[in-house]
JSON list of C-alpha atoms in Angstrom, two decimals:
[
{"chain": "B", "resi": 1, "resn": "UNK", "atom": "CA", "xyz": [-95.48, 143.59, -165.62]},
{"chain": "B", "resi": 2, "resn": "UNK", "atom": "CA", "xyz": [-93.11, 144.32, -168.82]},
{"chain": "B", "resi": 3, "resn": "UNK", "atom": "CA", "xyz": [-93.71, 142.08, -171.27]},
{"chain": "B", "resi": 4, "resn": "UNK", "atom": "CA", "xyz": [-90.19, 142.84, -172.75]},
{"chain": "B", "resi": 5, "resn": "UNK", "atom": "CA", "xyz": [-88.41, 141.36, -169.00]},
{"chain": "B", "resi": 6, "resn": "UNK", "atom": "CA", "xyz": [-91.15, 138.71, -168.71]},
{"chain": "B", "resi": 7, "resn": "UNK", "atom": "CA", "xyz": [-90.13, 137.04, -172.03]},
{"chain": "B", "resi": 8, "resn": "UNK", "atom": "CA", "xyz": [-86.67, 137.46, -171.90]},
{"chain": "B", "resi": 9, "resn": "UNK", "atom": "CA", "xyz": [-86.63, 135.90, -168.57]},
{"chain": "B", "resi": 10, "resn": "UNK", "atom": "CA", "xyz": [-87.39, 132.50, -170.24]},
{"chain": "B", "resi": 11, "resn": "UNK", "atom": "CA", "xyz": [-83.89, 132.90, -172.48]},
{"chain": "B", "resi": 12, "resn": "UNK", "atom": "CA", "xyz": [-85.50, 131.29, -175.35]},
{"chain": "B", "resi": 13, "resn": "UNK", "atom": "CA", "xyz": [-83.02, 131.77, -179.17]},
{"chain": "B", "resi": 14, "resn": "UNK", "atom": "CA", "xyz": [-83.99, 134.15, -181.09]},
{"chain": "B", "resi": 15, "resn": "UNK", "atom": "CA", "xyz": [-85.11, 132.06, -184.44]},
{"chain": "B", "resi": 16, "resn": "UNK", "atom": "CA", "xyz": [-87.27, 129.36, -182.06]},
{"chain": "B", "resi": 17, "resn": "UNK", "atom": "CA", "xyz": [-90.34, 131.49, -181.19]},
{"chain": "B", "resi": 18, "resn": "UNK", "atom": "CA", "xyz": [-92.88, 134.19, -181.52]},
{"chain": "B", "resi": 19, "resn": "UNK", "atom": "CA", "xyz": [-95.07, 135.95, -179.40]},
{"chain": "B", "resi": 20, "resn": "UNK", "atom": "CA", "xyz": [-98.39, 136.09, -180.69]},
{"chain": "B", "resi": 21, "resn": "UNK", "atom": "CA", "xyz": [-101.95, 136.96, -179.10]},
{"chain": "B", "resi": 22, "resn": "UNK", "atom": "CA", "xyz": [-102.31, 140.36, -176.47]},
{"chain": "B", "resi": 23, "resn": "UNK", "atom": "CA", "xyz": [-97.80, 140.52, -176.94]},
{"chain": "B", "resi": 24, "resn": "UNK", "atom": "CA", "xyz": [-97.72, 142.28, -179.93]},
{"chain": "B", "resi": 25, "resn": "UNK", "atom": "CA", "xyz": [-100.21, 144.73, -178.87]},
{"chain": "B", "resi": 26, "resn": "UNK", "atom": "CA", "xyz": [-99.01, 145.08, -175.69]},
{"chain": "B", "resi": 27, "resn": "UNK", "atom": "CA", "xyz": [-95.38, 145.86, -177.09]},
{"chain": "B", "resi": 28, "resn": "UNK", "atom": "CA", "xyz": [-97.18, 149.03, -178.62]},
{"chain": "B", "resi": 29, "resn": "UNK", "atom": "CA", "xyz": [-98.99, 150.62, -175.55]},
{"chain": "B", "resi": 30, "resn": "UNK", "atom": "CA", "xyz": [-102.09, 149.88, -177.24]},
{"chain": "B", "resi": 31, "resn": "UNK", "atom": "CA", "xyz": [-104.02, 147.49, -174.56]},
{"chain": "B", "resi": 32, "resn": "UNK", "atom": "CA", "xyz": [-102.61, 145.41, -171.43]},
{"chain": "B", "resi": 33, "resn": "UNK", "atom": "CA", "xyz": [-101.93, 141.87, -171.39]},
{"chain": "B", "resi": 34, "resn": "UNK", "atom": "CA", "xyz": [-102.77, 138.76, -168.99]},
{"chain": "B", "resi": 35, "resn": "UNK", "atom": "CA", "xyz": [-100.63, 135.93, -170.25]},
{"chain": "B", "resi": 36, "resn": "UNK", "atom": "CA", "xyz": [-98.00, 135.80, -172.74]},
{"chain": "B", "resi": 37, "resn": "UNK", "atom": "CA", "xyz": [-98.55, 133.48, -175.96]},
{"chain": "B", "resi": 38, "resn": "UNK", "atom": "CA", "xyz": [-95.98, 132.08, -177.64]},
{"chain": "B", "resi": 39, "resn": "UNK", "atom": "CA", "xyz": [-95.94, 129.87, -180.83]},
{"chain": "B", "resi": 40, "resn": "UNK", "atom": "CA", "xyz": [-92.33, 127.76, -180.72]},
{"chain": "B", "resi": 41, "resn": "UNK", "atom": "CA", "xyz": [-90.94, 125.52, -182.93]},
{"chain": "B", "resi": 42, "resn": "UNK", "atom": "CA", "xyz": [-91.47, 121.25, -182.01]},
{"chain": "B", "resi": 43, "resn": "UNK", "atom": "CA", "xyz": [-87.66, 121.43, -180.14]},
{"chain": "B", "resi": 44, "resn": "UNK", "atom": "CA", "xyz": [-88.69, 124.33, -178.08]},
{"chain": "B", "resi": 45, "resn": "UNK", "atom": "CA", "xyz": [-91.43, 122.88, -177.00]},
{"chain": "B", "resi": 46, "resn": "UNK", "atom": "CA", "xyz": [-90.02, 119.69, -176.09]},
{"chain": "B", "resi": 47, "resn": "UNK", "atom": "CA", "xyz": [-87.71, 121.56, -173.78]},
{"chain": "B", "resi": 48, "resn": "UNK", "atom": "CA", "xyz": [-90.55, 123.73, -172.04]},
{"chain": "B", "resi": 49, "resn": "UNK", "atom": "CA", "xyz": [-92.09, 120.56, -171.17]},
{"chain": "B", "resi": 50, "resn": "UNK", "atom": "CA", "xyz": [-88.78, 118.23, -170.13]},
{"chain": "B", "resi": 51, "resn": "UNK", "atom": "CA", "xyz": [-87.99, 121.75, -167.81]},
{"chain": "B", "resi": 52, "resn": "UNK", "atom": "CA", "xyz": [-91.48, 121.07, -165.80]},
{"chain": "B", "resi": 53, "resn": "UNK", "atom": "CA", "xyz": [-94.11, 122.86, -167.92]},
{"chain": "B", "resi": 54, "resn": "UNK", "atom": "CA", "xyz": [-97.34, 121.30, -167.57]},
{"chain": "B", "resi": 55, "resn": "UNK", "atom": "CA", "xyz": [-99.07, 119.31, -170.85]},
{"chain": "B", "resi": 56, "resn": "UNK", "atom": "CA", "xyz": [-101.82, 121.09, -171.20]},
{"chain": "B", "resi": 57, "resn": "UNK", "atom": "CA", "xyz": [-104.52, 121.20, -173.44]},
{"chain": "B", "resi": 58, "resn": "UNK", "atom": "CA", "xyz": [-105.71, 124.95, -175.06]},
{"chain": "B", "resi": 59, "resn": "UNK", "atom": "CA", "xyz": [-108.31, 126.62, -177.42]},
{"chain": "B", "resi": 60, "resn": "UNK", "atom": "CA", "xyz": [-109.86, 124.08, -179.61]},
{"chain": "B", "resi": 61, "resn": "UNK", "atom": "CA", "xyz": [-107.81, 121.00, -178.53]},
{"chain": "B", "resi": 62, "resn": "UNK", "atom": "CA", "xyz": [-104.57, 122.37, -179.46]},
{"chain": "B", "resi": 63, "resn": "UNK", "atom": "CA", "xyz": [-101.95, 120.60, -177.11]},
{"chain": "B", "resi": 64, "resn": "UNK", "atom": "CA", "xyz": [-99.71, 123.49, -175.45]},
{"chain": "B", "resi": 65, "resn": "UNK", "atom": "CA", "xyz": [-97.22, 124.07, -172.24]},
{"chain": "B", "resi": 66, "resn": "UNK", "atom": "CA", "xyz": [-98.29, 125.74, -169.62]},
{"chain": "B", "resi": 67, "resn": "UNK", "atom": "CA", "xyz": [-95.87, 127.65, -166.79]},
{"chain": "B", "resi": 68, "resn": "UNK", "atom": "CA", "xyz": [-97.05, 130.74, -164.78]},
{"chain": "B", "resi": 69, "resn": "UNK", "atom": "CA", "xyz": [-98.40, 133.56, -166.86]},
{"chain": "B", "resi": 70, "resn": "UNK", "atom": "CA", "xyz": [-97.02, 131.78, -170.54]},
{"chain": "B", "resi": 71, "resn": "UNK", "atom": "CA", "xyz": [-98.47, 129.07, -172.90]},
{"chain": "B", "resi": 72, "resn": "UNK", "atom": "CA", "xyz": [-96.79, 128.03, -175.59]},
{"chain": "B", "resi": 73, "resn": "UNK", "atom": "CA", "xyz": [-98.07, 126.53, -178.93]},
{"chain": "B", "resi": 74, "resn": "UNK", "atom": "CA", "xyz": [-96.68, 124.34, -182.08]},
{"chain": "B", "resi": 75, "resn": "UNK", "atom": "CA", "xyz": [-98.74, 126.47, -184.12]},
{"chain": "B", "resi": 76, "resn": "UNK", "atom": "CA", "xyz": [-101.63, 128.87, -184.46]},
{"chain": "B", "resi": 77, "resn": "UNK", "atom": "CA", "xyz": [-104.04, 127.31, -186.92]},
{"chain": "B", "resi": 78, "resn": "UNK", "atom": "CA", "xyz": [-107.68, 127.56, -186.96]},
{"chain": "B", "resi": 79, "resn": "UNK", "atom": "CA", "xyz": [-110.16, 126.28, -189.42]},
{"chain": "B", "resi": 80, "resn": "UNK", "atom": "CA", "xyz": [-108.95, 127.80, -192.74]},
{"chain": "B", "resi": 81, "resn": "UNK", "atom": "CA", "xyz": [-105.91, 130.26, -191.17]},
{"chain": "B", "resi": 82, "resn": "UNK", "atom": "CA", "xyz": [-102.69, 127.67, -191.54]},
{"chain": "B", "resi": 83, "resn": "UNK", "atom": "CA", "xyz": [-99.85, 129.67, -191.53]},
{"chain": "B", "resi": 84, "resn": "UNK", "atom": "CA", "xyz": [-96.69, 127.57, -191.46]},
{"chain": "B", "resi": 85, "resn": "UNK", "atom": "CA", "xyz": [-94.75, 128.30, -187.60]},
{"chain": "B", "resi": 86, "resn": "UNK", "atom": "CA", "xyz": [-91.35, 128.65, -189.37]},
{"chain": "B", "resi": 87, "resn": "UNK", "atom": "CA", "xyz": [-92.54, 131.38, -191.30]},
{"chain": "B", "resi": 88, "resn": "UNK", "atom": "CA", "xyz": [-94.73, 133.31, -188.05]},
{"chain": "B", "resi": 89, "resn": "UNK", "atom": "CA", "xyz": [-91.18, 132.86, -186.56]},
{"chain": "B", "resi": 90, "resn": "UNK", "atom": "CA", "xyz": [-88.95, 134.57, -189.61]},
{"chain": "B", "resi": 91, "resn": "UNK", "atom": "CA", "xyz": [-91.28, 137.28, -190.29]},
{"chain": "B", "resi": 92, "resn": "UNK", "atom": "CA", "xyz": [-91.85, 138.79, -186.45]},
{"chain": "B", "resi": 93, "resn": "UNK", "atom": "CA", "xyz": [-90.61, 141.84, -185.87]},
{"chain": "B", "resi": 94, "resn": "UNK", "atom": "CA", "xyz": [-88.47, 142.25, -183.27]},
{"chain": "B", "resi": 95, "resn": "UNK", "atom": "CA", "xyz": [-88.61, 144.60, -180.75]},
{"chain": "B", "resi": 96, "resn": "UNK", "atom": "CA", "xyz": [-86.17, 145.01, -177.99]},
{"chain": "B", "resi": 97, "resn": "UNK", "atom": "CA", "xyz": [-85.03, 142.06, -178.78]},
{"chain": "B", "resi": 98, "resn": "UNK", "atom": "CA", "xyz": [-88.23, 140.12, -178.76]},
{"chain": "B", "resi": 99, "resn": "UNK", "atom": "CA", "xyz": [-89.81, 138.79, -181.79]},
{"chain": "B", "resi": 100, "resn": "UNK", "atom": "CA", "xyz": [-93.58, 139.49, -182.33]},
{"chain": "B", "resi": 101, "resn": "UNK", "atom": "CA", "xyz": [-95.93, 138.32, -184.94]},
{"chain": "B", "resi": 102, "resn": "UNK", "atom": "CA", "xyz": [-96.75, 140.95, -187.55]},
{"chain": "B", "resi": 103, "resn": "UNK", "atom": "CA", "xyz": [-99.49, 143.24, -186.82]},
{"chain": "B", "resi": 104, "resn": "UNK", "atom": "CA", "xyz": [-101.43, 142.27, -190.13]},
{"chain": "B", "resi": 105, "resn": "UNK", "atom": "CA", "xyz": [-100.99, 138.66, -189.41]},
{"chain": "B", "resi": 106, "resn": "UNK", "atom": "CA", "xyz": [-102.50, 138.99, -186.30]},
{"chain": "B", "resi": 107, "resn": "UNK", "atom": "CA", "xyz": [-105.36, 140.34, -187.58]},
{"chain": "B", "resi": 108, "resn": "UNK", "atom": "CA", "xyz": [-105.99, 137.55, -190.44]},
{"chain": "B", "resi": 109, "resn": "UNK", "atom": "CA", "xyz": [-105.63, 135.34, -187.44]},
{"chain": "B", "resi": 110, "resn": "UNK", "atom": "CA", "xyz": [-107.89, 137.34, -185.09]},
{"chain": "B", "resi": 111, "resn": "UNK", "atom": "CA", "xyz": [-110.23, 137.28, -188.26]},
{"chain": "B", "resi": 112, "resn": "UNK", "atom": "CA", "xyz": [-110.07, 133.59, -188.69]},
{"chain": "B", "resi": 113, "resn": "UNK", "atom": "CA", "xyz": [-110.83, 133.27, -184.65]},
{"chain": "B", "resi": 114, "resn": "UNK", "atom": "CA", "xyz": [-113.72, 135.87, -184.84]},
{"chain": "B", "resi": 115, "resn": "UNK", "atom": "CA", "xyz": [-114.29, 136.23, -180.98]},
{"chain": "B", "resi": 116, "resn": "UNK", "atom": "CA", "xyz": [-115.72, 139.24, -179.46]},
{"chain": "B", "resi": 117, "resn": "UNK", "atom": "CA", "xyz": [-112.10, 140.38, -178.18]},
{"chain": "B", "resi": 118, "resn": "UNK", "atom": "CA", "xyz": [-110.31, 139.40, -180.97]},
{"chain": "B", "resi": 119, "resn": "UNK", "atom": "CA", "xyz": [-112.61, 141.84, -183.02]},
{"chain": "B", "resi": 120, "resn": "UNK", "atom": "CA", "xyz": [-111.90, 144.93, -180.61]},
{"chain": "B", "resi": 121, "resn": "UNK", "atom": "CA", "xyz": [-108.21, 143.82, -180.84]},
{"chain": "B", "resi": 122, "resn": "UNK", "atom": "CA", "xyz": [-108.40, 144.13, -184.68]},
{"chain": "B", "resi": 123, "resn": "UNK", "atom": "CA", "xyz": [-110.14, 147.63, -183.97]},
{"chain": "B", "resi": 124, "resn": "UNK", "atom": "CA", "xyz": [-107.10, 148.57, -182.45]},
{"chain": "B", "resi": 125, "resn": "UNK", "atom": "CA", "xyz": [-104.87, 146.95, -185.14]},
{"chain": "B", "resi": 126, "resn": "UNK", "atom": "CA", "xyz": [-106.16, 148.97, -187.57]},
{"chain": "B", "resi": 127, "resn": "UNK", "atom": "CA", "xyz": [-105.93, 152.68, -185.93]},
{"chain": "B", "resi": 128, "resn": "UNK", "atom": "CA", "xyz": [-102.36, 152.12, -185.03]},
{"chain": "B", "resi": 129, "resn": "UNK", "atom": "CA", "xyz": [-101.16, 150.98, -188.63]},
{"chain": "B", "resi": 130, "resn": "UNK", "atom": "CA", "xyz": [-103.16, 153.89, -189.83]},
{"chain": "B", "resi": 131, "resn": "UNK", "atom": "CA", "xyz": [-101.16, 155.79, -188.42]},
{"chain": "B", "resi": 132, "resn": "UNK", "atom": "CA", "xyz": [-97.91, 154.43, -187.80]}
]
């Protein structure tokens, strides 16, 4: 699978999402990923969900659409990590024309999360922006 063709299958505006979770680091070679997360603005996800994806509830009770190998999210808060989704979604860097969250905001969301995957993920997050 290329995450690249996978997200730009679902035609989503630039401006209305991010993809957060395994997408960034898969858009760098630096691990594989399973699903695709995305964080979308309230419209967005309104749409997902009047075009058939299922209501579905996620990772700490966070309400979220679910459709094949996606899920997509209002926002990705936990505990004391509130970042604002408007901002997630104006900061990503966008590669081949997808946006991703920022590397170091992953990782003070990883942080936040603390589990055992999110801390080899932030292993990896570190070598690559030391060097890159």
């Amino acid at each position: 699978m290329n995450i690249f063709e996978e997200v730009k299958h679902l035609r989503l505006p630039l401006g209305t999402y991010v993809v957060v979770g395994s997408g960034p680091l898969a858009a760098r070679g630096l691990r594989a990923f399973r699903d695709i997360d995305l964080v979308v603005t309230e419209e967005v996800l309104q749409q997902l969900l009047a075009d058939g994806w299922e209501q579905t509830v996620g990772h700490q009770d966070r309400p979220r659409a679910t459709k094949g190998i996606f899920e997509a999210y209002r926002d990705l808060k936990h505990e004391t990590y509130q970042p604002e989704t408007e901002r997630l979604i104006r900061e990503a860097d966008v590669i081949e024309g997808i946006p991703f969250i920022k590397l170091e905001e992953l990782m003070t969301f990883k942080r936040a999360v603390g589990r055992e995957k999110d801390l080899a993920d932030i292993q990896l997050i570190e070598t690559y922006l030391a060097t890159h």
